[in-house]
XYZ file of C-alpha atoms in Angstrom:
777
model
C 1.510 0.602 85.893
C 3.667 1.947 83.040
C 6.697 0.032 81.806
C 8.988 2.296 83.822
C 7.317 1.149 87.046
C 8.404 -2.475 86.624
C 11.677 -1.985 88.421
C 12.063 -5.249 90.289
C 11.236 -8.821 89.311
C 11.138 -11.984 91.385
C 11.882 -15.356 89.806
C 11.105 -18.523 91.715
C 12.943 -21.593 90.517
C 16.664 -21.403 89.745
C 16.830 -24.280 87.310
C 18.030 -23.846 83.747
C 14.920 -21.990 82.634
C 14.329 -19.941 85.799
C 17.941 -18.771 85.934
C 17.875 -17.845 82.240
C 14.671 -15.839 82.749
C 16.320 -14.047 85.672
C 19.328 -13.295 83.466
C 17.172 -11.786 80.752
C 15.263 -9.695 83.245
C 18.680 -8.349 84.295
C 19.448 -7.719 80.607
C 16.303 -5.606 80.615
C 17.808 -3.360 83.267
C 15.852 -4.346 86.376
C 16.830 -5.784 89.741
C 15.976 -9.462 90.210
C 15.400 -11.685 93.223
C 16.093 -15.364 92.407
C 14.717 -17.869 94.937
C 14.799 -21.649 95.215
C 14.446 -24.311 97.887
C 16.959 -25.043 100.648
C 18.664 -28.389 99.984
C 18.721 -30.759 102.928
C 21.847 -30.258 105.020
C 23.143 -27.330 102.960
C 25.586 -24.996 104.715
C 24.772 -22.221 102.274
C 20.981 -22.034 102.320
C 21.032 -19.994 99.071
C 23.286 -22.476 97.295
C 20.913 -23.379 94.450
C 20.213 -19.791 93.407
C 23.796 -18.652 94.050
C 25.211 -21.531 91.997
C 22.774 -20.764 89.180
C 24.057 -17.178 88.996
C 27.649 -18.415 88.815
C 26.697 -20.784 86.000
C 25.144 -17.886 84.109
C 28.583 -16.274 83.948
C 29.959 -19.356 82.161
C 27.006 -20.319 79.966
C 27.559 -20.333 76.198
C 25.879 -18.843 74.343
C 25.818 -16.252 77.091
C 22.530 -15.716 78.901
C 23.724 -12.306 80.110
C 24.363 -9.470 77.671
C 27.142 -8.260 79.951
C 28.763 -10.106 82.831
C 28.264 -7.134 85.137
C 24.504 -7.664 84.861
C 24.860 -10.694 87.156
C 25.169 -8.186 90.007
C 21.545 -7.223 89.415
C 20.453 -10.726 90.499
C 20.246 -11.374 94.239
C 20.090 -15.048 95.329
C 17.872 -16.273 98.131
C 15.720 -19.164 99.302
C 12.013 -19.737 99.782
C 12.236 -20.400 103.512
C 14.134 -17.283 104.589
C 13.551 -14.729 101.846
C 9.965 -14.960 100.651
C 9.471 -11.463 102.023
C 11.888 -10.138 99.379
C 9.031 -10.559 96.906
C 7.054 -7.875 98.723
C 8.539 -5.047 96.672
C 8.623 -6.936 93.356
C 6.427 -5.651 90.547
C 6.352 -8.965 88.676
C 6.882 -12.459 90.145
C 7.608 -15.293 87.693
C 7.171 -18.896 88.781
C 9.393 -21.422 86.992
C 9.262 -24.522 89.181
C 8.557 -28.185 88.446
C 5.413 -28.909 86.385
C 3.328 -30.172 89.300
C 0.034 -28.472 89.959
C 0.042 -29.066 93.736
C 3.519 -27.552 94.173
C 2.662 -24.539 92.038
C -0.619 -23.786 93.816
C 0.970 -24.105 97.250
C 3.631 -21.641 96.113
C 1.022 -19.175 94.797
C -0.708 -19.114 98.170
C 2.599 -18.327 99.884
C 3.300 -15.556 97.390
C -0.193 -14.130 97.901
C 0.618 -13.632 101.568
C 3.583 -11.339 100.847
C 3.010 -9.730 97.461
C 1.917 -6.125 97.318
C -1.431 -5.207 95.703
C -1.206 -5.059 91.904
C 2.011 -7.057 91.619
C 1.786 -9.551 88.767
C 2.203 -13.285 89.321
C 2.865 -15.421 86.278
C 3.759 -19.015 85.518
C 6.233 -20.117 82.881
C 4.355 -23.404 82.444
C 4.310 -24.967 79.018
C 1.847 -27.753 79.828
C -0.640 -26.743 82.529
C -3.712 -24.660 81.587
C -4.370 -21.388 83.356
C -7.807 -22.388 84.601
C -6.268 -25.283 86.526
C -3.416 -23.175 87.915
C -5.829 -20.599 89.348
C -8.554 -22.991 90.504
C -9.434 -22.253 94.136
C -7.088 -19.272 94.431
C -8.220 -15.882 95.843
C -9.999 -13.629 93.380
C -7.577 -10.730 93.805
C -4.672 -13.012 92.914
C -6.495 -14.351 89.829
C -6.946 -10.777 88.609
C -3.165 -10.344 88.515
C -2.287 -13.863 87.358
C -0.996 -14.744 83.868
C 0.841 -17.457 82.039
C 4.018 -15.991 80.511
C 5.583 -18.755 78.442
C 9.207 -17.952 77.610
C 11.045 -19.992 75.002
C 14.502 -21.350 75.741
C 16.973 -19.668 75.757
C 14.994 -16.557 76.783
C 17.659 -14.093 75.647
C 17.750 -15.379 72.077
C 14.237 -16.728 71.452
C 12.034 -13.705 70.916
C 8.641 -15.327 71.478
C 6.698 -14.712 74.671
C 3.247 -16.274 74.796
C 0.849 -14.682 77.271
C -2.375 -16.279 78.467
C -4.801 -14.181 80.490
C -7.842 -15.543 82.269
C -11.368 -14.097 82.069
C -10.922 -12.148 85.312
C -7.458 -10.753 84.562
C -7.283 -6.985 84.780
C -6.456 -5.344 81.397
C -3.810 -3.163 83.068
C -2.069 -6.310 84.381
C -1.840 -7.739 80.876
C -0.728 -4.449 79.344
C 2.073 -3.690 81.792
C 3.619 -7.139 81.288
C 3.107 -6.997 77.512
C 4.698 -3.549 77.251
C 7.630 -4.418 79.531
C 8.319 -7.657 77.660
C 8.148 -5.837 74.327
C 10.232 -2.768 75.107
C 12.625 -3.945 77.816
C 13.024 -7.656 77.024
C 12.763 -7.361 73.240
C 9.965 -9.898 73.005
C 7.453 -10.481 70.273
C 4.420 -10.886 72.510
C 1.635 -13.154 71.280
C -1.636 -13.360 73.171
C -2.875 -16.942 73.337
C -6.025 -18.712 74.402
C -5.971 -21.142 77.308
C -5.528 -24.241 75.154
C -2.993 -27.121 75.309
C 0.449 -26.121 74.078
C -0.813 -22.564 73.430
C 0.194 -21.700 69.811
C 3.821 -22.437 68.956
C 4.172 -25.755 70.766
C 0.724 -26.918 69.668
C 1.772 -26.650 66.018
C 5.517 -27.199 66.455
C 5.227 -30.436 68.421
C 2.740 -31.808 65.871
C 5.185 -30.869 63.083
C 8.194 -32.502 64.764
C 6.325 -35.680 65.668
C 4.850 -35.944 62.202
C 8.288 -35.519 60.623
C 9.941 -38.155 62.837
C 7.195 -40.773 62.508
C 6.886 -40.283 58.747
C 10.645 -40.576 58.217
C 10.610 -43.847 60.147
C 7.641 -45.152 58.177
C 9.262 -44.238 54.863
C 12.749 -45.345 55.976
C 14.142 -41.997 54.903
C 17.753 -41.093 55.772
C 17.695 -38.372 58.400
C 20.035 -36.187 56.326
C 17.428 -36.182 53.539
C 14.670 -35.355 55.995
C 16.619 -32.407 57.396
C 17.583 -31.179 53.928
C 13.935 -31.193 52.848
C 12.220 -29.951 56.016
C 14.713 -27.125 56.266
C 15.930 -24.255 54.115
C 13.698 -25.022 51.071
C 10.709 -24.239 53.306
C 12.252 -21.292 55.157
C 12.922 -23.483 58.198
C 16.363 -23.426 59.906
C 18.911 -25.766 58.342
C 18.800 -27.951 61.459
C 15.555 -29.301 60.022
C 13.919 -31.788 62.369
C 16.396 -34.383 63.594
C 19.257 -31.967 64.232
C 16.775 -29.681 66.033
C 15.673 -32.525 68.310
C 19.325 -33.223 69.106
C 19.670 -29.574 70.182
C 16.492 -29.628 72.287
C 17.244 -32.998 73.859
C 15.622 -36.322 73.009
C 14.826 -36.981 76.668
C 12.489 -33.976 76.717
C 10.274 -35.280 73.923
C 8.486 -38.129 75.782
C 7.382 -35.690 78.496
C 6.166 -33.092 75.996
C 4.420 -35.646 73.793
C 2.823 -37.339 76.784
C 1.521 -34.033 78.081
C 0.001 -33.175 74.705
C -1.580 -36.623 74.368
C -3.095 -36.303 77.839
C -4.488 -32.801 77.391
C -5.733 -32.811 73.779
C -9.257 -33.986 72.966
C -9.559 -37.471 71.466
C -10.609 -36.141 68.058
C -7.448 -34.040 67.697
C -5.272 -35.138 64.719
C -2.269 -35.303 67.045
C -3.420 -38.689 68.334
C -3.119 -40.219 64.861
C 0.643 -39.587 64.862
C 1.342 -39.982 68.570
C 3.666 -42.837 69.420
C 6.872 -43.345 71.354
C 9.147 -45.285 68.996
C 11.203 -48.045 70.608
C 14.305 -46.698 68.856
C 14.032 -43.341 70.634
C 13.399 -45.026 73.983
C 16.581 -47.053 73.498
C 18.594 -43.970 72.534
C 17.518 -42.181 75.712
C 18.165 -45.236 77.888
C 21.669 -45.563 76.441
C 22.494 -41.903 77.091
C 22.064 -40.721 73.511
C 19.947 -37.726 74.429
C 21.283 -35.326 71.805
C 24.080 -32.782 71.961
C 24.073 -32.725 75.752
C 24.598 -36.506 75.805
C 26.702 -38.952 73.802
C 24.916 -37.919 70.633
C 21.415 -38.382 69.318
C 20.202 -38.768 65.779
C 23.634 -37.412 64.883
C 26.889 -37.910 66.751
C 30.583 -37.141 66.414
C 32.715 -40.275 66.372
C 36.082 -39.429 67.911
C 37.612 -42.910 67.684
C 41.276 -42.812 66.776
C 41.552 -39.130 67.616
C 39.440 -38.093 64.645
C 36.102 -36.349 64.435
C 33.640 -37.962 62.023
C 29.996 -36.901 61.864
C 27.695 -39.896 61.867
C 23.957 -40.255 61.349
C 21.547 -42.787 62.799
C 19.974 -45.305 60.460
C 16.299 -45.271 61.467
C 15.685 -48.853 60.383
C 18.715 -50.609 61.924
C 19.449 -48.232 64.796
C 23.120 -48.217 63.837
C 25.299 -45.196 63.123
C 26.949 -44.634 59.743
C 29.005 -41.831 58.236
C 26.723 -38.878 57.540
C 26.369 -37.889 53.896
C 25.193 -34.634 52.385
C 22.318 -35.490 50.040
C 21.824 -34.025 46.572
C 18.088 -33.973 45.934
C 16.202 -33.037 42.783
C 13.250 -31.810 44.851
C 15.467 -29.430 46.841
C 17.068 -28.141 43.637
C 13.590 -27.503 42.223
C 12.606 -25.585 45.355
C 15.670 -23.340 45.062
C 14.602 -22.369 41.545
C 10.820 -22.286 41.824
C 9.905 -22.057 45.518
C 8.336 -24.366 48.099
C 5.441 -25.502 45.904
C 7.948 -27.179 43.573
C 9.277 -29.160 46.539
C 5.838 -30.297 47.680
C 4.799 -31.207 44.141
C 7.987 -33.120 43.339
C 7.685 -36.874 42.871
C 11.031 -38.013 44.237
C 10.905 -39.685 47.650
C 12.054 -36.527 49.421
C 9.326 -34.505 47.721
C 6.743 -37.070 48.778
C 8.095 -36.941 52.325
C 7.921 -33.145 52.340
C 4.302 -33.243 51.195
C 3.366 -35.897 53.749
C 4.784 -33.837 56.642
C 3.981 -30.288 55.619
C 0.502 -30.935 54.194
C -0.622 -32.331 57.537
C 1.216 -29.647 59.528
C -0.192 -26.716 57.551
C -3.687 -28.183 57.478
C -3.466 -28.726 61.230
C -2.431 -25.093 61.781
C -5.321 -23.853 59.632
C -7.790 -26.039 61.521
C -6.757 -24.521 64.881
C -8.026 -20.993 64.131
C -9.985 -19.707 66.042
C -9.446 -22.383 68.719
C -5.914 -21.241 69.659
C -6.080 -17.652 68.384
C -8.616 -15.405 66.720
C -6.216 -14.111 64.084
C -3.677 -15.678 61.759
C -0.900 -13.071 62.237
C -0.541 -14.251 65.854
C -0.143 -17.857 64.693
C 2.453 -16.881 62.101
C 4.397 -14.723 64.544
C 4.443 -17.511 67.128
C 6.002 -19.966 64.662
C 8.472 -17.407 63.306
C 9.684 -16.359 66.738
C 9.248 -19.667 68.583
C 10.663 -22.054 65.969
C 12.637 -19.581 63.823
C 10.642 -20.282 60.675
C 11.108 -17.565 58.045
C 7.389 -17.757 57.320
C 4.555 -18.768 59.592
C 2.144 -21.472 58.375
C -0.299 -19.048 56.743
C 2.515 -17.080 55.111
C 3.903 -20.373 53.818
C 0.497 -21.353 52.461
C 0.367 -18.002 50.647
C 3.765 -18.791 49.144
C 2.507 -22.208 48.012
C -0.894 -20.941 46.890
C -3.892 -21.606 49.167
C -6.161 -22.764 46.315
C -3.521 -25.179 44.985
C -2.885 -26.451 48.497
C -6.596 -27.029 49.152
C -7.032 -28.878 45.855
C -4.013 -31.069 46.550
C -5.273 -31.860 50.065
C -8.638 -32.900 48.643
C -7.033 -35.018 45.924
C -4.904 -36.659 48.615
C -7.982 -37.564 50.640
C -7.164 -35.158 53.469
C -9.721 -32.914 55.098
C -9.603 -29.305 53.917
C -9.895 -26.935 56.917
C -12.847 -24.547 56.784
C -10.582 -21.474 56.966
C -8.638 -22.692 53.943
C -11.887 -23.294 52.061
C -13.086 -19.817 52.958
C -9.941 -18.255 51.491
C -10.919 -19.750 48.127
C -8.834 -18.370 45.273
C -7.488 -15.611 47.480
C -4.573 -15.438 49.914
C -4.387 -15.120 53.682
C -2.593 -11.784 53.419
C -3.205 -8.905 51.034
C -1.775 -5.458 50.481
C -4.668 -3.005 50.429
C -3.847 0.620 49.691
C -0.293 0.155 50.924
C -1.322 -1.576 54.134
C -0.978 -5.227 55.095
C -4.274 -6.970 55.844
C -5.022 -10.495 57.033
C -7.928 -12.821 56.329
C -10.236 -13.254 59.298
C -12.598 -15.979 60.441
C -15.454 -13.688 59.389
C -14.321 -13.930 55.756
C -13.106 -10.321 55.620
C -9.642 -8.778 55.557
C -8.500 -6.726 58.544
C -5.458 -4.444 58.952
C -2.491 -6.096 60.649
C -1.885 -3.970 63.731
C 1.587 -3.030 64.938
C 2.261 -2.017 68.548
C 2.607 1.725 69.068
C 6.166 2.854 68.359
C 6.962 0.062 65.908
C 8.193 1.180 62.482
C 9.052 -1.502 59.929
C 10.739 -0.874 56.624
C 8.653 -3.744 55.222
C 5.504 -1.705 55.900
C 6.957 1.464 54.373
C 7.902 -0.428 51.226
C 4.338 -1.674 50.656
C 3.012 1.713 49.685
C 6.036 3.458 48.259
C 8.734 3.312 45.631
C 12.379 3.781 46.572
C 13.887 7.232 46.227
C 16.827 5.535 44.500
C 18.277 2.067 44.279
C 20.358 -0.586 42.559
C 20.857 -4.339 42.819
C 22.531 -4.166 46.221
C 20.830 -1.286 48.052
C 17.820 1.027 48.127
C 17.014 4.451 49.552
C 13.640 4.919 51.252
C 11.828 7.951 52.619
C 10.824 6.919 56.144
C 9.039 10.191 56.917
C 9.766 13.412 58.785
C 12.612 14.263 56.442
C 14.654 11.123 57.068
C 16.099 8.868 54.371
C 16.965 5.228 55.031
C 19.721 3.333 53.227
C 18.871 -0.387 53.043
C 21.311 -3.126 51.986
C 19.938 -6.201 50.214
C 23.033 -7.840 48.732
C 23.869 -11.451 49.587
C 24.376 -11.557 53.365
C 24.373 -7.746 53.134
C 28.037 -7.828 52.128
C 29.292 -4.396 51.141
C 30.118 -3.917 47.471
C 30.708 -0.936 45.191
C 26.966 -0.627 44.464
C 26.217 -0.019 48.146
C 29.027 2.509 48.380
C 27.769 4.255 45.231
C 24.260 4.537 46.677
C 25.621 5.815 49.973
C 27.480 8.515 48.036
C 24.237 9.351 46.237
C 22.447 9.618 49.578
C 25.110 12.043 50.800
C 24.165 14.300 47.873
C 20.382 13.824 48.184
C 19.923 14.523 51.889
C 20.916 18.229 51.705
C 18.265 18.697 48.992
C 15.302 18.554 51.360
C 15.973 15.930 54.037
C 17.211 16.249 57.613
C 19.367 13.148 57.974
C 20.130 9.560 57.049
C 19.595 6.209 58.749
C 21.505 3.124 57.608
C 19.342 0.117 58.453
C 17.964 -3.108 57.046
C 15.727 -5.939 58.168
C 18.011 -8.805 57.182
C 19.254 -11.395 59.656
C 22.553 -9.493 59.798
C 23.325 -5.825 59.292
C 26.414 -6.717 57.248
C 28.997 -9.487 57.239
C 31.533 -6.960 55.918
C 33.046 -6.069 52.579
C 32.613 -8.463 49.694
C 36.028 -10.105 49.877
C 35.388 -11.971 46.631
C 36.873 -8.936 44.881
C 40.278 -9.769 46.386
C 40.128 -13.257 44.920
C 39.184 -11.902 41.510
C 42.042 -9.402 41.686
C 44.452 -12.194 42.607
C 43.349 -14.457 39.763
C 43.606 -11.853 37.004
C 46.371 -9.789 38.631
C 44.061 -6.748 38.630
C 45.220 -5.322 41.937
C 44.275 -1.832 40.794
C 40.662 -2.996 41.160
C 41.164 -3.939 44.801
C 42.976 -0.674 45.539
C 40.186 1.274 43.847
C 37.663 -0.465 46.107
C 39.705 0.370 49.208
C 39.955 4.010 48.193
C 36.219 4.110 47.425
C 35.364 2.738 50.873
C 37.756 5.084 52.667
C 36.530 8.169 50.840
C 32.865 7.278 51.169
C 33.057 6.626 54.897
C 35.108 9.788 55.423
C 32.567 11.850 53.463
C 29.781 10.286 55.534
C 31.556 11.241 58.759
C 31.888 14.889 57.738
C 28.546 15.262 55.955
C 26.571 18.442 56.826
C 23.749 16.359 58.341
C 23.525 13.544 60.898
C 23.984 9.896 59.911
C 22.815 7.172 62.303
C 23.647 3.511 61.755
C 21.184 0.962 63.181
C 22.791 -2.501 63.240
C 21.322 -5.814 64.304
C 22.919 -9.246 64.168
C 26.406 -9.323 62.703
C 28.109 -6.022 61.882
C 31.581 -7.193 60.965
C 34.537 -5.705 59.140
C 33.277 -2.977 56.831
C 29.898 -3.073 58.587
C 31.581 -2.263 61.882
C 33.688 0.426 60.183
C 30.472 2.067 58.999
C 29.270 2.195 62.610
C 32.565 3.799 63.660
C 32.160 6.638 61.130
C 28.536 7.506 61.966
C 27.414 10.469 64.093
C 25.427 8.053 66.185
C 24.482 4.402 66.481
C 21.165 2.965 67.601
C 22.038 -0.714 68.007
C 19.800 -3.677 68.577
C 20.762 -5.382 71.837
C 21.729 -8.461 69.821
C 24.427 -6.758 67.754
C 27.627 -8.718 67.237
C 30.288 -6.364 65.919
C 34.019 -6.349 65.408
C 36.935 -5.633 63.086
C 37.715 -9.180 61.987
C 39.750 -8.563 58.828
C 42.855 -10.269 60.242
C 40.940 -13.524 59.823
C 41.390 -13.237 56.059
C 44.940 -11.964 56.286
C 44.468 -8.204 55.947
C 43.893 -5.174 58.183
C 40.755 -2.998 58.300
C 40.970 -0.888 55.155
C 38.063 1.544 55.308
C 39.198 3.630 58.257
C 38.595 1.159 61.075
C 42.178 1.405 62.380
C 42.006 5.191 62.323
C 38.666 5.374 64.135
C 39.716 2.953 66.871
C 42.843 5.029 67.502
C 40.767 8.199 67.766
C 38.224 6.585 70.088
C 40.812 5.200 72.489
C 42.689 8.512 72.429
C 39.511 10.302 73.566
C 38.459 7.643 76.069
C 38.237 8.883 79.641
C 39.049 5.438 81.027
C 42.451 5.034 79.351
C 45.815 5.916 80.916
C 47.630 8.994 79.634
C 50.274 9.177 76.957
C 50.369 8.168 73.288
C 50.932 4.409 73.829
C 47.626 3.224 75.429
C 45.394 4.061 72.419
C 47.794 2.178 70.146
C 48.016 -0.877 72.413
C 44.253 -1.072 73.047
C 43.495 -0.742 69.337
C 46.147 -3.374 68.555
C 44.652 -5.824 71.057
C 41.131 -5.338 69.728
C 41.971 -5.635 66.033
C 44.796 -8.202 66.091
C 42.691 -10.597 68.157
C 39.606 -9.938 65.974
C 37.607 -9.276 69.124
C 33.862 -9.418 68.544
C 31.361 -7.903 70.953
C 28.643 -10.489 71.689
C 26.062 -7.807 72.460
C 25.574 -4.078 72.093
C 26.447 -3.708 75.778
C 29.790 -5.455 75.262
C 30.372 -3.230 72.216
C 30.561 -0.241 74.561
C 33.443 -1.869 76.443
C 35.368 -2.297 73.195
C 34.458 1.258 72.049
C 32.663 -0.003 68.949
C 29.803 1.947 70.537
C 30.207 5.219 72.430
C 28.567 5.877 75.803
C 25.951 8.098 74.137
C 24.995 5.528 71.490
C 21.586 3.950 72.037
C 20.516 0.336 72.514
C 17.091 -0.942 71.474
C 16.020 -4.301 72.873
C 13.177 -5.013 70.460
C 14.291 -5.528 66.865
C 10.958 -4.167 65.585
C 11.569 -0.830 67.322
C 15.066 -0.286 65.948
C 14.177 1.829 62.916
C 11.932 4.109 64.976
C 14.721 4.563 67.525
C 17.297 5.358 64.844
C 14.968 7.819 63.144
C 14.319 9.581 66.458
C 18.076 9.828 67.033
C 18.589 11.410 63.594
C 15.887 13.989 64.279
C 17.355 14.805 67.694
C 20.844 15.235 66.234
C 19.519 17.351 63.358
C 18.582 20.166 65.730
C 21.426 22.665 65.326
C 23.663 20.005 63.777
C 27.274 20.805 62.934
C 29.634 18.191 61.496
C 32.628 17.087 63.587
C 35.888 18.983 63.171
C 38.748 17.202 61.462
C 41.399 16.212 63.966
C 44.988 15.095 64.278
C 46.601 12.654 66.691
C 50.033 12.091 68.212
C 51.328 8.552 67.656
C 54.509 7.023 69.112
C 55.850 5.799 65.753
C 58.956 3.588 65.619
C 59.202 2.969 69.371
C 55.670 1.537 69.558
C 56.208 -0.386 66.327
C 59.305 -2.066 67.722
C 57.541 -2.953 70.977
C 54.552 -4.513 69.206
C 56.762 -6.411 66.760
C 58.697 -7.879 69.697
C 55.437 -8.940 71.301
C 54.333 -10.612 68.062
C 57.688 -12.421 67.778
C 57.190 -13.691 71.331
C 53.741 -15.052 70.516
C 55.108 -16.865 67.464
C 58.082 -18.269 69.362
C 55.724 -19.668 72.016
C 53.444 -21.202 69.404
C 50.569 -18.835 70.164
C 50.605 -17.277 66.693
C 51.218 -18.781 63.288
C 53.744 -17.290 60.837
C 51.172 -15.477 58.717
C 49.436 -14.185 61.838
C 52.764 -12.573 62.635
C 52.968 -10.982 59.198
C 49.481 -9.549 59.497
C 49.963 -8.368 63.089
C 53.203 -6.589 62.219
C 51.429 -4.849 59.343
C 48.693 -3.782 61.734
C 51.331 -2.546 64.208
C 52.810 -0.363 61.500
C 49.435 1.285 60.810
C 48.528 1.868 64.449
C 51.937 3.166 65.483
C 51.909 5.727 62.689
C 54.779 4.080 60.838
C 57.778 6.380 60.550
C 56.243 9.220 62.543
C 57.590 10.566 65.817
C 55.721 11.264 69.043
C 56.543 14.944 68.674
C 54.632 15.112 65.384
C 50.892 15.155 64.724
C 49.330 12.756 62.245
C 46.238 13.558 60.192
C 43.376 11.212 59.390
C 44.391 11.201 55.735
C 47.920 10.083 56.620
C 46.586 7.175 58.667
C 44.218 6.225 55.829
C 47.078 6.221 53.340
C 49.129 4.003 55.640
C 46.126 1.730 56.222
C 45.578 1.331 52.467
C 49.272 0.690 51.780
C 49.511 -2.077 54.383
C 46.151 -3.549 53.311
C 47.268 -3.869 49.697
C 50.653 -5.355 50.636
C 48.958 -8.016 52.782
C 46.234 -8.684 50.208
C 48.892 -9.772 47.682
C 50.428 -12.282 50.107
C 49.797 -15.920 49.016
C 48.680 -16.914 52.533
C 46.143 -14.079 52.614
C 44.781 -15.160 49.239
C 44.462 -18.711 50.585
C 42.562 -17.427 53.622
C 40.168 -15.414 51.463
C 39.531 -18.413 49.234
C 38.873 -20.682 52.220
C 36.522 -18.158 53.808
C 34.482 -17.838 50.612
C 34.200 -21.609 50.255
C 33.488 -22.568 53.850
C 32.448 -19.413 55.677
C 35.159 -20.167 58.238
C 38.648 -18.652 58.713
C 41.639 -20.713 57.637
C 44.507 -21.138 60.067
C 47.618 -21.401 57.886
């Protein structure tokens, strides 16, 4: 069954996880049946599933990529609507972790499912061989474990376990659907306790907690060390457990202790500390409770972050530690942290040496290849590097020697690597060390194109400190940003201008794409602060002109330009999208014109492009006012689309722009779009627009005054909004006149520069650079 034939999915169990899986199936574009039990005495027999769908509409962060997708989910119950599973292509079970209940349910499903329909369990604790024991052979052939991580929309990992009798086509159709339609990184696992990510991740978390308690280490130090210095999210360990929920840990730990063999190293660190038991009993279960290892003390109307003292069990004011070992890691890498002799360095070594050695000892038990282990930890726990990649960063030989000197057992796979590394570039191709002692090519799924792979065997066509140009094949160039947070500076604009000259000399088009966490957080606003300090406003105006001219030249280039954003595409990043011939956006693209947050208006043509898009929109009312009002609402409120689907509502994306669910397929999709557009390509014609001028300006200024009078807008918000109103209305124009793009750009630049000089705008820029958060004057 090809991917396109999975058109309907059944989900059984409408709890938090089951409902979230149903939501993500709807995100993938298929119809969903969501079933649960009938509560005793319920008037609405579908109440559990129906209530779960309503909760999905309110959940934050949103489980649905667009609220309208909730209509794809039909609620029902197991007593009246089991027959609705008959036309489902994939049925996912997400009920309570009790073997008897699950097996009884599978037998009921078997009676109604059509031949070839997949049944899978979302279990995280029960092995497949126990789930399928005693079940009909034809059901076992179509049965899998599909372990989603919570929340399914945002956590990319999907672990699949297939039994010895599973049909290859069953595995492939689920793998392909999860990859292409759900955006999952699919990792095939063996039928072992905890599969891959939880097997290693739970060991790591337990080791970190127990060791911190033994060493009486402040939890802030533990999180600072077992965090960013190692490429692990800044939540570290204790803040992560607060997010997950402390009450979940005893169940997970107990399950692992019960299912792992007695010789497994997990048993040496397994314990249920009395302190954690007391926290749970007192309602301190983490963020969903009264607090956890951290809490917010709101006594007296304040909001003070407090941290738990692991020795006394009392809370104290949380402090941000300054650690020599962390400073060393920032300069020299993770080995410097693990080798450091301060107490935090010793703690880091104690936790990570055992965790990495444990991971190395589990191959081939949990997986036959190390890339699968690394991918599971990257996607399941958001590590920047998997355990083997981290060992390569540290140095496998050094790590093995240190383990031996420390009296720890050196895993056989680590010994076999010797003086080498677990990964090598061989003839421009990434290879991984195998259990046979040889290196094997790391395979990518068909249709995946990664810039990281292209860069292994090639030099950039051009580049500077902030950006590079790469030949991605078939006559397509790719502009990659690599500045801090991919903020847009003059170097990026210079290289974009160079690309505009290079493409006509033998290429067919240009893709703008990178593999950072965010496409771009916007223009580098630090330039405004520099201009303010030295009174060099000509520098800021030069940068605005450079951005306007570059984006305009890109829009009217004699070849197609496709922008491929993922993550945040804010401010100037969003303006780049607006000027492209096409956009191929990752489903998780968060875009918007947010410049008002730092006291200015979009300065690189964003105002102009929004006006043009709303003017052309088929869903807007007639007349010159609606495009102005819609653009004003979007920009003045700094509206940000929380998905690529929402971006179409706000016109940041056009109806014809594409959406790619899997991040790893984004470059291939953008390249294909460039090649399609290149056939018979002609640049867009320059256009004019009719704007209402003074009448619209007066109306918007009155609206702003009303907001300020009612306390809904602060004084400087009013200043900025009135400046924006002047740009969008066309200033002194009249509805009988036409306005050119250049005239709007000139007005945009004039208002931008006037606002940029305002003391309150300078204060907002300064605050944003220091804290990463907008200042409300």
